[in-house]
C-alpha positions as protocol buffer text, in pm:
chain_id: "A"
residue {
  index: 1
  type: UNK
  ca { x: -2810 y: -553 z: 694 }
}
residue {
  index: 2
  type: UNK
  ca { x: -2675 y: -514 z: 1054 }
}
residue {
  index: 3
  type: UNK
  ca { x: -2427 y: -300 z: 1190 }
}
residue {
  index: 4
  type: UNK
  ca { x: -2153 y: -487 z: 1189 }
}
residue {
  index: 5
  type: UNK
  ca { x: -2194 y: -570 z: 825 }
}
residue {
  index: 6
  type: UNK
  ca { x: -2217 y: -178 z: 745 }
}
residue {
  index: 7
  type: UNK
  ca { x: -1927 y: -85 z: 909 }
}
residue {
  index: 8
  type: UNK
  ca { x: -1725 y: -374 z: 715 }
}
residue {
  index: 9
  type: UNK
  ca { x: -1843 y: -239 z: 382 }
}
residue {
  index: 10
  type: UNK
  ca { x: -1770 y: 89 z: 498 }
}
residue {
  index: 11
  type: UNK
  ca { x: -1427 y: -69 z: 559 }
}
residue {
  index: 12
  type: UNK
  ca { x: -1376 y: -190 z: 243 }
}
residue {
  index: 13
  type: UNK
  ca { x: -1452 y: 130 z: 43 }
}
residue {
  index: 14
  type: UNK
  ca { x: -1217 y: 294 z: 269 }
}
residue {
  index: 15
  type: UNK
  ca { x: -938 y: 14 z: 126 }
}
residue {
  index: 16
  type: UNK
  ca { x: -1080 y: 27 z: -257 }
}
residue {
  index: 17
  type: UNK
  ca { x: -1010 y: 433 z: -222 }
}
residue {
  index: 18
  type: UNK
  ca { x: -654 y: 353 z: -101 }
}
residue {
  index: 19
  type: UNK
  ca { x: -611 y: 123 z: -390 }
}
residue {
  index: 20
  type: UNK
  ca { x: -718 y: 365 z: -631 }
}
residue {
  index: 21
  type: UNK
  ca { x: -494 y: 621 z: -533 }
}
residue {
  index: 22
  type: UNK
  ca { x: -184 y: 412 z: -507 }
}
residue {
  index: 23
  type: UNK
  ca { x: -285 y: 340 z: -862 }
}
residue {
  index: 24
  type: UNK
  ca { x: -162 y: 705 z: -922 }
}
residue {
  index: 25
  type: UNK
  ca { x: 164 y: 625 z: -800 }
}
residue {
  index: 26
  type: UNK
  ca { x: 350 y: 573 z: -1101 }
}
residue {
  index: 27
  type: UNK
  ca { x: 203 y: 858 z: -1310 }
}
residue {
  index: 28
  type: UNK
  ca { x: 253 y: 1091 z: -1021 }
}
residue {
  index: 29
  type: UNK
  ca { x: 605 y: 1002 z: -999 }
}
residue {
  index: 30
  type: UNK
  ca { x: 699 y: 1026 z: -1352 }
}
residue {
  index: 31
  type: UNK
  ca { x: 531 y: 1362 z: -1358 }
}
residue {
  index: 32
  type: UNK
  ca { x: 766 y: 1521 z: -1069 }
}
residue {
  index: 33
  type: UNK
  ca { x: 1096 y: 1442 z: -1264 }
}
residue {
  index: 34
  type: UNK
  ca { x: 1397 y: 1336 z: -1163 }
}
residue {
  index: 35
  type: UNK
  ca { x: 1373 y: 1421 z: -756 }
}
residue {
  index: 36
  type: UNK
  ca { x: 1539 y: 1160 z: -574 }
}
residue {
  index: 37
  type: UNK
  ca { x: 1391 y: 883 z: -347 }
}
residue {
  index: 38
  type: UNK
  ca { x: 1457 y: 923 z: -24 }
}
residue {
  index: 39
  type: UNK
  ca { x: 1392 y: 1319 z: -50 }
}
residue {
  index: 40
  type: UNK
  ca { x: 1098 y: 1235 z: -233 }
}
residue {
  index: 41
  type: UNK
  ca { x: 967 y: 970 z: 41 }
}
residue {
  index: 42
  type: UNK
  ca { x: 1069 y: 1304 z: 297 }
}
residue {
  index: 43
  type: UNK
  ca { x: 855 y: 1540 z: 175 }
}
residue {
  index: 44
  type: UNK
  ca { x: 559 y: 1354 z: 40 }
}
residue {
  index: 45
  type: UNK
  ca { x: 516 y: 1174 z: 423 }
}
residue {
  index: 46
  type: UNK
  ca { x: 588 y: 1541 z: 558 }
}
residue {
  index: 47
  type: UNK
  ca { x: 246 y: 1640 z: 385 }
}
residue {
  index: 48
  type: UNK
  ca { x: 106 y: 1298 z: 468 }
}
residue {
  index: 49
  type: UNK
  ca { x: 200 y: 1319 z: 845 }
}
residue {
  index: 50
  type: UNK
  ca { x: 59 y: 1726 z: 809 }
}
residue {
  index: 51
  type: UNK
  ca { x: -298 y: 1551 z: 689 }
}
residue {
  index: 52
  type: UNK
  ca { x: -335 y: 1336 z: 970 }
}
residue {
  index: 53
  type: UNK
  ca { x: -215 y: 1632 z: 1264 }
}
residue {
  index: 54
  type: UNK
  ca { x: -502 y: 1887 z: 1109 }
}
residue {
  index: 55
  type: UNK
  ca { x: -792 y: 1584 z: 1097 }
}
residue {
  index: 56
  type: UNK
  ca { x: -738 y: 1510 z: 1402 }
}
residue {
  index: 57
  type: UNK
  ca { x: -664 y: 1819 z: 1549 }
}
residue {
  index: 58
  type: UNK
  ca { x: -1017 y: 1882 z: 1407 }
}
residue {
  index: 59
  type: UNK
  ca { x: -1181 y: 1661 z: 1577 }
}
residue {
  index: 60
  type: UNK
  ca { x: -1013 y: 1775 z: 1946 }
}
residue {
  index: 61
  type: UNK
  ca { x: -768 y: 1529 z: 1959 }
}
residue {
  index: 62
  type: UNK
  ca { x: -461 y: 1656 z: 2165 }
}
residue {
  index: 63
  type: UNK
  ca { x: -109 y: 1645 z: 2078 }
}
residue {
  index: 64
  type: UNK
  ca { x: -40 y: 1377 z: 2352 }
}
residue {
  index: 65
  type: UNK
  ca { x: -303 y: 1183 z: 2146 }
}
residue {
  index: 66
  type: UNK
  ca { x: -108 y: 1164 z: 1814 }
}
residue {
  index: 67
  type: UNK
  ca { x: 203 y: 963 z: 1949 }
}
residue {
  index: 68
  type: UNK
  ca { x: 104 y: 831 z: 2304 }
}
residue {
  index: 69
  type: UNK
  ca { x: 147 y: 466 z: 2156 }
}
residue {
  index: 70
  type: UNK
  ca { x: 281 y: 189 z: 2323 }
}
residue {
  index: 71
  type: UNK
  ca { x: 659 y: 87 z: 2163 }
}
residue {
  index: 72
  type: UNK
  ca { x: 522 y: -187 z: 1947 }
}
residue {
  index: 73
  type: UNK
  ca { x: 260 y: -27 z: 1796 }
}
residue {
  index: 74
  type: UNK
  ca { x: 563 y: 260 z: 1689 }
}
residue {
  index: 75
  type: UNK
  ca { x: 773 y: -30 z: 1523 }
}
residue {
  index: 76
  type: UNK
  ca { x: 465 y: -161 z: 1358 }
}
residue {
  index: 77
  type: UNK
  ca { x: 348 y: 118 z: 1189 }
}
residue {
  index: 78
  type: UNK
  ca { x: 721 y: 313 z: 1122 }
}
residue {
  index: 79
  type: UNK
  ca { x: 881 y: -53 z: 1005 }
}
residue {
  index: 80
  type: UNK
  ca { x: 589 y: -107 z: 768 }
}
residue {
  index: 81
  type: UNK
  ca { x: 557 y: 272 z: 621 }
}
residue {
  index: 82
  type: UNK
  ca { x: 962 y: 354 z: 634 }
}
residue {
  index: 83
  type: UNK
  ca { x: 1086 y: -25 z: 591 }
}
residue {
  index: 84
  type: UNK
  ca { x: 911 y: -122 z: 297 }
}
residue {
  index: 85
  type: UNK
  ca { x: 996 y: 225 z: 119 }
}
residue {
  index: 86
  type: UNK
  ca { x: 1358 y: 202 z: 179 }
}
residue {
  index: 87
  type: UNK
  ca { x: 1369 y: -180 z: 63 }
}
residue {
  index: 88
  type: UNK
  ca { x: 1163 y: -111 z: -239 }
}
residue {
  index: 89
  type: UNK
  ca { x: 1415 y: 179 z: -341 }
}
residue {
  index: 90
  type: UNK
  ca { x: 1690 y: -58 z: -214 }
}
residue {
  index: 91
  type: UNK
  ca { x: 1505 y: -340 z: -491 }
}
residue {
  index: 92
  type: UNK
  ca { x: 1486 y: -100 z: -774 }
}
residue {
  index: 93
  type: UNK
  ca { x: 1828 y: -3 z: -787 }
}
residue {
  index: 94
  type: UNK
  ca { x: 1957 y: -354 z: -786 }
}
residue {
  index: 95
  type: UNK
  ca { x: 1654 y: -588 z: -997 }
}
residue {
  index: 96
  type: UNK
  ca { x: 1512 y: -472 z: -1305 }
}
residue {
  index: 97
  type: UNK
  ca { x: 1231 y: -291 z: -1224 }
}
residue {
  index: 98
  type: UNK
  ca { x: 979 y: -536 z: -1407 }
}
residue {
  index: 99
  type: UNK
  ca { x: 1131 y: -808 z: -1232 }
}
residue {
  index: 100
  type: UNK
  ca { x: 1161 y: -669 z: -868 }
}
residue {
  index: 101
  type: UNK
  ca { x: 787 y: -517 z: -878 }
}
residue {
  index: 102
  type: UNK
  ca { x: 686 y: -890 z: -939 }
}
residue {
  index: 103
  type: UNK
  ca { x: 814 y: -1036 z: -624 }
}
residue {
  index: 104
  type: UNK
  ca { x: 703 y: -713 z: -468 }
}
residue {
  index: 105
  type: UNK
  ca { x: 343 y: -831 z: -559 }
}
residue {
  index: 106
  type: UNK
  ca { x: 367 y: -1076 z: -364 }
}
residue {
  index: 107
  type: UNK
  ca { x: 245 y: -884 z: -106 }
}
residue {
  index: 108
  type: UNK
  ca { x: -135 y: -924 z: -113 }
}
residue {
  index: 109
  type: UNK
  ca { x: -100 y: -1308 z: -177 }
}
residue {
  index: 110
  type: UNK
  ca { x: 105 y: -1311 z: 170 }
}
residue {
  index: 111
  type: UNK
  ca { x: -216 y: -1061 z: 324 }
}
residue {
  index: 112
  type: UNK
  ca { x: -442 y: -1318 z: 250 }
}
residue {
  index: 113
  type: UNK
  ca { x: -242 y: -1626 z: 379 }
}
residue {
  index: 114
  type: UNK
  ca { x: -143 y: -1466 z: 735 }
}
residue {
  index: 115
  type: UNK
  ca { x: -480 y: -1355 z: 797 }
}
residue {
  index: 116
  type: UNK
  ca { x: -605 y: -1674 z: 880 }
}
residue {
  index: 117
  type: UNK
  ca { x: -438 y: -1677 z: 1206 }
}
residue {
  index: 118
  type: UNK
  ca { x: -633 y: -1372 z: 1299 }
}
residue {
  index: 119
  type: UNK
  ca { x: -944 y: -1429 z: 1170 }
}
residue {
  index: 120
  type: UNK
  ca { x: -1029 y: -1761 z: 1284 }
}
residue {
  index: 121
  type: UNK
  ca { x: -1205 y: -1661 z: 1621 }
}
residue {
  index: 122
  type: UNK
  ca { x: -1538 y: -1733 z: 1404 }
}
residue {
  index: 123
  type: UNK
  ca { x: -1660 y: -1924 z: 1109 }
}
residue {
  index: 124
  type: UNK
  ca { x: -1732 y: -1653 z: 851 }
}
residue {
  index: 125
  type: UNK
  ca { x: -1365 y: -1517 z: 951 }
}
residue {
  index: 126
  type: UNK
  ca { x: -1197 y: -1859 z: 814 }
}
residue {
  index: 127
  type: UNK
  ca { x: -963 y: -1887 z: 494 }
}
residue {
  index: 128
  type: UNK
  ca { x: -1155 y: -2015 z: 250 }
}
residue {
  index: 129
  type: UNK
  ca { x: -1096 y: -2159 z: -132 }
}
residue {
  index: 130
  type: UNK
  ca { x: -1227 y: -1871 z: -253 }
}
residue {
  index: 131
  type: UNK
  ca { x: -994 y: -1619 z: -75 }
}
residue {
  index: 132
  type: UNK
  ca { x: -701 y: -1823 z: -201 }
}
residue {
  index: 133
  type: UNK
  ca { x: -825 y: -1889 z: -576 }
}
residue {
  index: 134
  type: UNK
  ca { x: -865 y: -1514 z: -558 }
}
residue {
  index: 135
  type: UNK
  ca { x: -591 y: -1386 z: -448 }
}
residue {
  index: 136
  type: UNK
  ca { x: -395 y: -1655 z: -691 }
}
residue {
  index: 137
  type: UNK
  ca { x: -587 y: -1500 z: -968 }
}
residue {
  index: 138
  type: UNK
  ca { x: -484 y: -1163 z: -886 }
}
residue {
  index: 139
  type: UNK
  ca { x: -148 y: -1242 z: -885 }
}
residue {
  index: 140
  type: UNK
  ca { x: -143 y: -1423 z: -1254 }
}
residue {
  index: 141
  type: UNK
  ca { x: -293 y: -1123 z: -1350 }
}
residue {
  index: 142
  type: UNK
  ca { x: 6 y: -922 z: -1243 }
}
residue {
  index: 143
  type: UNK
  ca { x: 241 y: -1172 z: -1370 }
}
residue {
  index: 144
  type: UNK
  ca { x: 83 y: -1195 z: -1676 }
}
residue {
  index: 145
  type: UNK
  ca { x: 161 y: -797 z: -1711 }
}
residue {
  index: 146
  type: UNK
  ca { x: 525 y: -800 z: -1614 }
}
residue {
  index: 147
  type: UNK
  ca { x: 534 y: -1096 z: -1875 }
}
residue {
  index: 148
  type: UNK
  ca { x: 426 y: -875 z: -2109 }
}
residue {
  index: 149
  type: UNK
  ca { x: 680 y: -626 z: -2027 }
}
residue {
  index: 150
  type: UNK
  ca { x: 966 y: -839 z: -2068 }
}
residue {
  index: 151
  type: UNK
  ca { x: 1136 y: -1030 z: -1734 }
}
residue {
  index: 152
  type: UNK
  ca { x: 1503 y: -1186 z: -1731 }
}
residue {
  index: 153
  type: UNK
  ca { x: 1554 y: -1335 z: -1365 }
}
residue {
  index: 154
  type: UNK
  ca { x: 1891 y: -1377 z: -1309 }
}
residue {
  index: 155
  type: UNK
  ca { x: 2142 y: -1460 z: -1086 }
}
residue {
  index: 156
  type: UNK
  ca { x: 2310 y: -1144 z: -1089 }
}
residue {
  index: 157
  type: UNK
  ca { x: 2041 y: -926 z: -930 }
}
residue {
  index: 158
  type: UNK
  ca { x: 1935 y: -1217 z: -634 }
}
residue {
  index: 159
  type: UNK
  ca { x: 2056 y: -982 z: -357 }
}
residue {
  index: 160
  type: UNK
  ca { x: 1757 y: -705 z: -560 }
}
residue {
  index: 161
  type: UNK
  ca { x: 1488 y: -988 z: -557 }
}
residue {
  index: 162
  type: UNK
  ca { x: 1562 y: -1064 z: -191 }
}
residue {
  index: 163
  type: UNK
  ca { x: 1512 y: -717 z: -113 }
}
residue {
  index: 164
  type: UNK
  ca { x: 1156 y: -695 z: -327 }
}
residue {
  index: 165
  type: UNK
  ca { x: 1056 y: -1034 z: -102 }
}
residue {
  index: 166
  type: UNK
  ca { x: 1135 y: -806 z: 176 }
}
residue {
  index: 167
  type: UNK
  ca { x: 908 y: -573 z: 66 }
}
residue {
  index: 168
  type: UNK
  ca { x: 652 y: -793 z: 13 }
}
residue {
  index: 169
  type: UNK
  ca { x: 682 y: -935 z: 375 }
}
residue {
  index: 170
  type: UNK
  ca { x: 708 y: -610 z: 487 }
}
residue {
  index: 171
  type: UNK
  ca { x: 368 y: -475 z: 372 }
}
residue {
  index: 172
  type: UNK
  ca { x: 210 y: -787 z: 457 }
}
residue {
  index: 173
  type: UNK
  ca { x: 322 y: -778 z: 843 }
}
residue {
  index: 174
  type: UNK
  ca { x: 251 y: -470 z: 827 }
}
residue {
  index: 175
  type: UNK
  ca { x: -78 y: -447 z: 703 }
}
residue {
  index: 176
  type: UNK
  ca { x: -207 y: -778 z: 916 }
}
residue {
  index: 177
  type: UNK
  ca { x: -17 y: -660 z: 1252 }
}
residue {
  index: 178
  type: UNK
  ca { x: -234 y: -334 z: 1230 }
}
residue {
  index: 179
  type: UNK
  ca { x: -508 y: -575 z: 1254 }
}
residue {
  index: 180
  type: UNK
  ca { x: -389 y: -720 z: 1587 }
}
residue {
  index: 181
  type: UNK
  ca { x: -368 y: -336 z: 1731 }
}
residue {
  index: 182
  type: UNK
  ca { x: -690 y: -269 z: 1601 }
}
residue {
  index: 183
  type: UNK
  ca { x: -785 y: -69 z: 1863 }
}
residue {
  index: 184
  type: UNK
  ca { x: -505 y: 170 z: 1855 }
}
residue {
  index: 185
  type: UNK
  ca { x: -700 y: 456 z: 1625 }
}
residue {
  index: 186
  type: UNK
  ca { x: -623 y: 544 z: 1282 }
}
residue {
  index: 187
  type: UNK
  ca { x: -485 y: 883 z: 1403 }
}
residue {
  index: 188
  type: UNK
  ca { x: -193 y: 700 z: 1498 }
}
residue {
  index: 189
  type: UNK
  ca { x: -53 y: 668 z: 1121 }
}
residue {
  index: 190
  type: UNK
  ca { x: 9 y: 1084 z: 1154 }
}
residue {
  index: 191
  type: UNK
  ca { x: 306 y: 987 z: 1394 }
}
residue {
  index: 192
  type: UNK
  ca { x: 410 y: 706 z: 1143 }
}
residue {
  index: 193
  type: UNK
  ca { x: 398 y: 938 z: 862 }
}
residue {
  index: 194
  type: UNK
  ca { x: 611 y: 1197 z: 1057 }
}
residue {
  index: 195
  type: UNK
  ca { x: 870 y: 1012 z: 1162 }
}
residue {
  index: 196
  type: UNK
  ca { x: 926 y: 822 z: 816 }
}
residue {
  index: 197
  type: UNK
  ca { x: 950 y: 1151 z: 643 }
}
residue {
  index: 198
  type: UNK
  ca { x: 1260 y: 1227 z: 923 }
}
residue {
  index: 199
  type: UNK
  ca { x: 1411 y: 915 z: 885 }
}
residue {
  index: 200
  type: UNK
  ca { x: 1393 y: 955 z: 480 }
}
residue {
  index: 201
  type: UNK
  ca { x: 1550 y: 1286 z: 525 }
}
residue {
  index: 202
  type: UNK
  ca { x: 1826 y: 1153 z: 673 }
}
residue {
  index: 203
  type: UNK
  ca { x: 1880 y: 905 z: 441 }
}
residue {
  index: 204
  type: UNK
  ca { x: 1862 y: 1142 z: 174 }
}
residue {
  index: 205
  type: UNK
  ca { x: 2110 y: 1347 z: 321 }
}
residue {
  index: 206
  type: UNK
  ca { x: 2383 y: 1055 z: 349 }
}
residue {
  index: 207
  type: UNK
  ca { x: 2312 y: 879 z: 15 }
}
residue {
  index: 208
  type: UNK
  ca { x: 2183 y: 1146 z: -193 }
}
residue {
  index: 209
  type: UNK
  ca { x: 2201 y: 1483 z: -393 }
}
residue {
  index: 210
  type: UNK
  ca { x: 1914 y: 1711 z: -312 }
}
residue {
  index: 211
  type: UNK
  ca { x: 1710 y: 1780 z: -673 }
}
residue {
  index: 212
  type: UNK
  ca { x: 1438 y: 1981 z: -638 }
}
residue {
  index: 213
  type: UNK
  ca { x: 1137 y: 1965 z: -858 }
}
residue {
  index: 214
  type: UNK
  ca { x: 1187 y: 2176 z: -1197 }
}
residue {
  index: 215
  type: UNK
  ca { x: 811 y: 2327 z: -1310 }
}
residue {
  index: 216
  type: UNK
  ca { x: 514 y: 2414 z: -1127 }
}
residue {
  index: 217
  type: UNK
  ca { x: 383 y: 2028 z: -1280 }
}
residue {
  index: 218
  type: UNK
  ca { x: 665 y: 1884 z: -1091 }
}
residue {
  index: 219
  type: UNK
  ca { x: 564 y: 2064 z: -726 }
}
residue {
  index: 220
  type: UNK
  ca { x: 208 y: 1995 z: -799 }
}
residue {
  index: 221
  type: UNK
  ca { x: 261 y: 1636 z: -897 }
}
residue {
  index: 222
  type: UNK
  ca { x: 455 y: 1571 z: -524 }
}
residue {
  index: 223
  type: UNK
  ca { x: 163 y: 1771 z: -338 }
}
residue {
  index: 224
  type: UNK
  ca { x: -90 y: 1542 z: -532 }
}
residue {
  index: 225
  type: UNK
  ca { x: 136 y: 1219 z: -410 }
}
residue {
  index: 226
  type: UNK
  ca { x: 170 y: 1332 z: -5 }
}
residue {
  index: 227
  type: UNK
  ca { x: -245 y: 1406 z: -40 }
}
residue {
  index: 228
  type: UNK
  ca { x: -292 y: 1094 z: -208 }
}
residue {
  index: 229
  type: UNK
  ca { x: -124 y: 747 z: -224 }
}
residue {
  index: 230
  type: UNK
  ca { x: 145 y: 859 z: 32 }
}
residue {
  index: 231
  type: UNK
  ca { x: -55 y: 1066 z: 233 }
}
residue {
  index: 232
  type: UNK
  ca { x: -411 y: 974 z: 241 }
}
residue {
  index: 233
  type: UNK
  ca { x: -390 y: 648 z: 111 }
}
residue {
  index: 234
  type: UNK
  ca { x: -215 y: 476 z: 444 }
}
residue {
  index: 235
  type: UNK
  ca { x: -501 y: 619 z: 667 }
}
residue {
  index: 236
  type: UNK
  ca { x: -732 y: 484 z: 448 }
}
residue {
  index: 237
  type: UNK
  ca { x: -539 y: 147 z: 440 }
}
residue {
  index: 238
  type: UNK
  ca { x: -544 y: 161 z: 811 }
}
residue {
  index: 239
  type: UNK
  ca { x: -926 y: 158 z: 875 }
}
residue {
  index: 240
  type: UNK
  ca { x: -962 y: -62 z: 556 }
}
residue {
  index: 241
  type: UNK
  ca { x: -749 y: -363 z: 762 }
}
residue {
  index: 242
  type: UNK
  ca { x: -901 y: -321 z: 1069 }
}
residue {
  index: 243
  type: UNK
  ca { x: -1261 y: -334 z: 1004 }
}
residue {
  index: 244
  type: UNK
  ca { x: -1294 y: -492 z: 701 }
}
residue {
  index: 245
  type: UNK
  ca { x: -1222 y: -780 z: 531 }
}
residue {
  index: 246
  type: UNK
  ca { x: -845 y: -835 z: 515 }
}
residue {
  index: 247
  type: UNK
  ca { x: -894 y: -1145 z: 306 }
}
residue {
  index: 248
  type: UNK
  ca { x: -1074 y: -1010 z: 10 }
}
residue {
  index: 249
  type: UNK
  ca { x: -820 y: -672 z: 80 }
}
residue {
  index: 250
  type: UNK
  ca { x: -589 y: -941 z: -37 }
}
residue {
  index: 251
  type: UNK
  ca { x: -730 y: -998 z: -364 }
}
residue {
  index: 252
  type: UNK
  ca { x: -894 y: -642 z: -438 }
}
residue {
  index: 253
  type: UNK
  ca { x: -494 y: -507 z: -417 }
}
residue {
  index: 254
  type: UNK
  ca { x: -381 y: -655 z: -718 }
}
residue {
  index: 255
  type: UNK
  ca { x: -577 y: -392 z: -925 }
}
residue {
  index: 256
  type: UNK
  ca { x: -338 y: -117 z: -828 }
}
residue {
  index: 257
  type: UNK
  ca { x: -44 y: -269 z: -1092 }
}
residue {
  index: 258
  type: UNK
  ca { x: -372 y: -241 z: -1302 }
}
residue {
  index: 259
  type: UNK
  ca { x: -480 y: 97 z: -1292 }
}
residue {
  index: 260
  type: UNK
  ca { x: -152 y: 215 z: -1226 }
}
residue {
  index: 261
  type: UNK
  ca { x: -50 y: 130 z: -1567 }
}
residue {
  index: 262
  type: UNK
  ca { x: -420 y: 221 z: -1776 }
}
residue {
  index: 263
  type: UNK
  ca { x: -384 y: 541 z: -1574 }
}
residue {
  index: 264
  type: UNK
  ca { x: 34 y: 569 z: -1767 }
}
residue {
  index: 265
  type: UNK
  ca { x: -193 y: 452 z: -2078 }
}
residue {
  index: 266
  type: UNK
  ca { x: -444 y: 722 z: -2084 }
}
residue {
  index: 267
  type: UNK
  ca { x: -181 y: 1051 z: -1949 }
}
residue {
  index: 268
  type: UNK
  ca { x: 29 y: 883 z: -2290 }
}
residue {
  index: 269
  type: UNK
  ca { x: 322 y: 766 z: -2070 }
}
residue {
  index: 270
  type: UNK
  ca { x: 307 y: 420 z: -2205 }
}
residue {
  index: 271
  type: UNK
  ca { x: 170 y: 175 z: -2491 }
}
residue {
  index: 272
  type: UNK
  ca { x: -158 y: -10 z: -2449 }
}
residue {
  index: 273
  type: UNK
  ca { x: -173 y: -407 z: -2477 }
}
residue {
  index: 274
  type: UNK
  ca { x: -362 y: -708 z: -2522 }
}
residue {
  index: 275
  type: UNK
  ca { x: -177 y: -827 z: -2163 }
}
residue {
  index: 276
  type: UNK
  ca { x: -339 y: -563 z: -1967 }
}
residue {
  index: 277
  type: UNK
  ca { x: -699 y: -621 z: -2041 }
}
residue {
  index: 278
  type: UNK
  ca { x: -659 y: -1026 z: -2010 }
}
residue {
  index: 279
  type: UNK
  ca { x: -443 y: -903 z: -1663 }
}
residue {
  index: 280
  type: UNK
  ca { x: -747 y: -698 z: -1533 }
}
residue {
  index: 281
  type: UNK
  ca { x: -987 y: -970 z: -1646 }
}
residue {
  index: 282
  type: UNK
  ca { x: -796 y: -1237 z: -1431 }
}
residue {
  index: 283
  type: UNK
  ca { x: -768 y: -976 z: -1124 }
}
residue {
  index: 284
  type: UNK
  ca { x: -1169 y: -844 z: -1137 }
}
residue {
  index: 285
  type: UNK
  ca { x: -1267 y: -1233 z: -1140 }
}
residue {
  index: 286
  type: UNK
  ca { x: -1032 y: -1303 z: -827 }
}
residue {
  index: 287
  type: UNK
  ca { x: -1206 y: -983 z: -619 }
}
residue {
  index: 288
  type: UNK
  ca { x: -1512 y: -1103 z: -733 }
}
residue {
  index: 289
  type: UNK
  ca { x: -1438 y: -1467 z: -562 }
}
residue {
  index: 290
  type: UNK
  ca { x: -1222 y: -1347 z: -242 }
}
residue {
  index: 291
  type: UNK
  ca { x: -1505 y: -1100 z: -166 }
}
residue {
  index: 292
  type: UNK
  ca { x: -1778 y: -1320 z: -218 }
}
residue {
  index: 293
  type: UNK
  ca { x: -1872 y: -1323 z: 159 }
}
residue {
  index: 294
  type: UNK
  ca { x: -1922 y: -960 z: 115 }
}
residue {
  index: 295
  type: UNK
  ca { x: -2236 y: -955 z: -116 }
}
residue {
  index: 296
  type: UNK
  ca { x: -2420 y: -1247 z: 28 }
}
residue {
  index: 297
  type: UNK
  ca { x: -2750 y: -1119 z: 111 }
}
């Protein structure tokens, strides 16, 4: 195995842990009540941003070093982190929830079809059949869930579904433009963080009413979501897409509808179904095909 292949593996465990915790998402939420979005998006970044200031203050890096980024490299990473969370919020409050998280999906299915672009300096970096059949896979799995939730796609709640397709173009740029500044280091997502949370407290203080969290569950739960899949998650994200294999990325992210609901299933927060295990069938078979590359001896 050479280098380069180690540090692509490396890469990709670094994504599967990111997927796993955004798994925890939902449970996490539903566990810290009834605090609102905005302020919850403010204080969970705040700890995220505070992650990424002590690693790297760790390691020696100076303060200059956390935010001496050129402009673009700012809008990238504060339009993907602080974008897609205020158009997802925007999308859930105007689309059934079932219904917007389904276009929202769409996200890793656009990952895999924009990364051609960038990968196509070499031959083992091309789009393949196998990345698409994958990711297509992965995302009947996911439909095949909401399905089994219940959708009603109307007319009514189009301005909702445009804002989920946001959201879903949003991550997507997002996740394949940090490619392109690949050699900006991952440290850089501790500014991103940072200046989300401000820009979500803001928001919160125009649109909403400040709820704080009511038991000692509650506070843990939003400590365990800025340490996890809104903390540590995006810096794990961030080295996935930039050294691994943003193709099969693609495909492995359409597990995280899938563990985010067994992990609702086994806390008690919601039924099991026949849907789910057919849905996590169809999504392990498309990983197993859009990260074929990845296991060839």
């Amino acid at each position: 195995m050479t280098t380069v292949d180690t540090v692509r593996r490396r890469a990709m465990a670094s994504g599967l842990a990111a997927i796993c915790l955004w798994g925890s998402l939902a449970t996490l939420s539903v566990l810290a009540g009834e605090v609102p979005p905005f302020q919850m998006v403010a204080m969970t970044f705040a700890i995220g941003a505070a992650i990424g200031i002590v690693r790297a203050r760790w390691r020696g890096v100076g303060w200059a070093g956390l935010v001496r980024w050129p402009a673009q490299v700012w809008l990238v990473g504060i339009g993907g982190l602080f974008g897609y969370h205020a158009l997802y919020f925007g999308a859930l409050q105007l689309a059934p929830p079932a219904e917007a998280n389904l276009v929202n999906y769409l996200w890793p299915l656009l990952i895999v079809l924009s990364s051609a672009p960038l990968a196509a300096e070499s031959e083992r970096g091309r789009l393949g059949w196998t990345h698409l059949a994958g990711a297509g896979l992965g995302f009947a799995g996911v439909a095949l869930l909401a399905v089994g939730r219940g959708l009603n796609f109307t007319g009514d709640h189009a301005l909702g579904y445009a804002l989920a397709l946001g959201c879903a173009f949003t991550w997507a740029l997002y996740s394949v433009m940090s490619r392109r500044f690949g050699e900006t280091p991952t440290d850089a997502i501790a500014g991103f963080c940072a200046a989300s949370a401000v820009l979500s407290l803001l928001c919160h203080l125009v649109f909403e009413r400040t709820v704080w969290p009511a038991t000692p569950l509650a506070w843990l739960a939003v400590l365990a979501l800025g340490l996890g899949p809104t903390g540590s998650a995006f810096y794990f994200w961030d080295h996935a897409v930039k050294r691994g294999d943003i193709r099969a990325l693609g495909a492995f992210s359409y597990a995280t509808p899938i563990l985010s609901t067994a992990i609702l299933i086994v806390c008690g927060l919601a039924e099991p179904t026949g849907a789910l295990l057919l849905a996590a069938l169809l999504v392990t078979i498309g990983a197993v095909l859009a990260s074929r590359e990845l296991w060839r001896k």
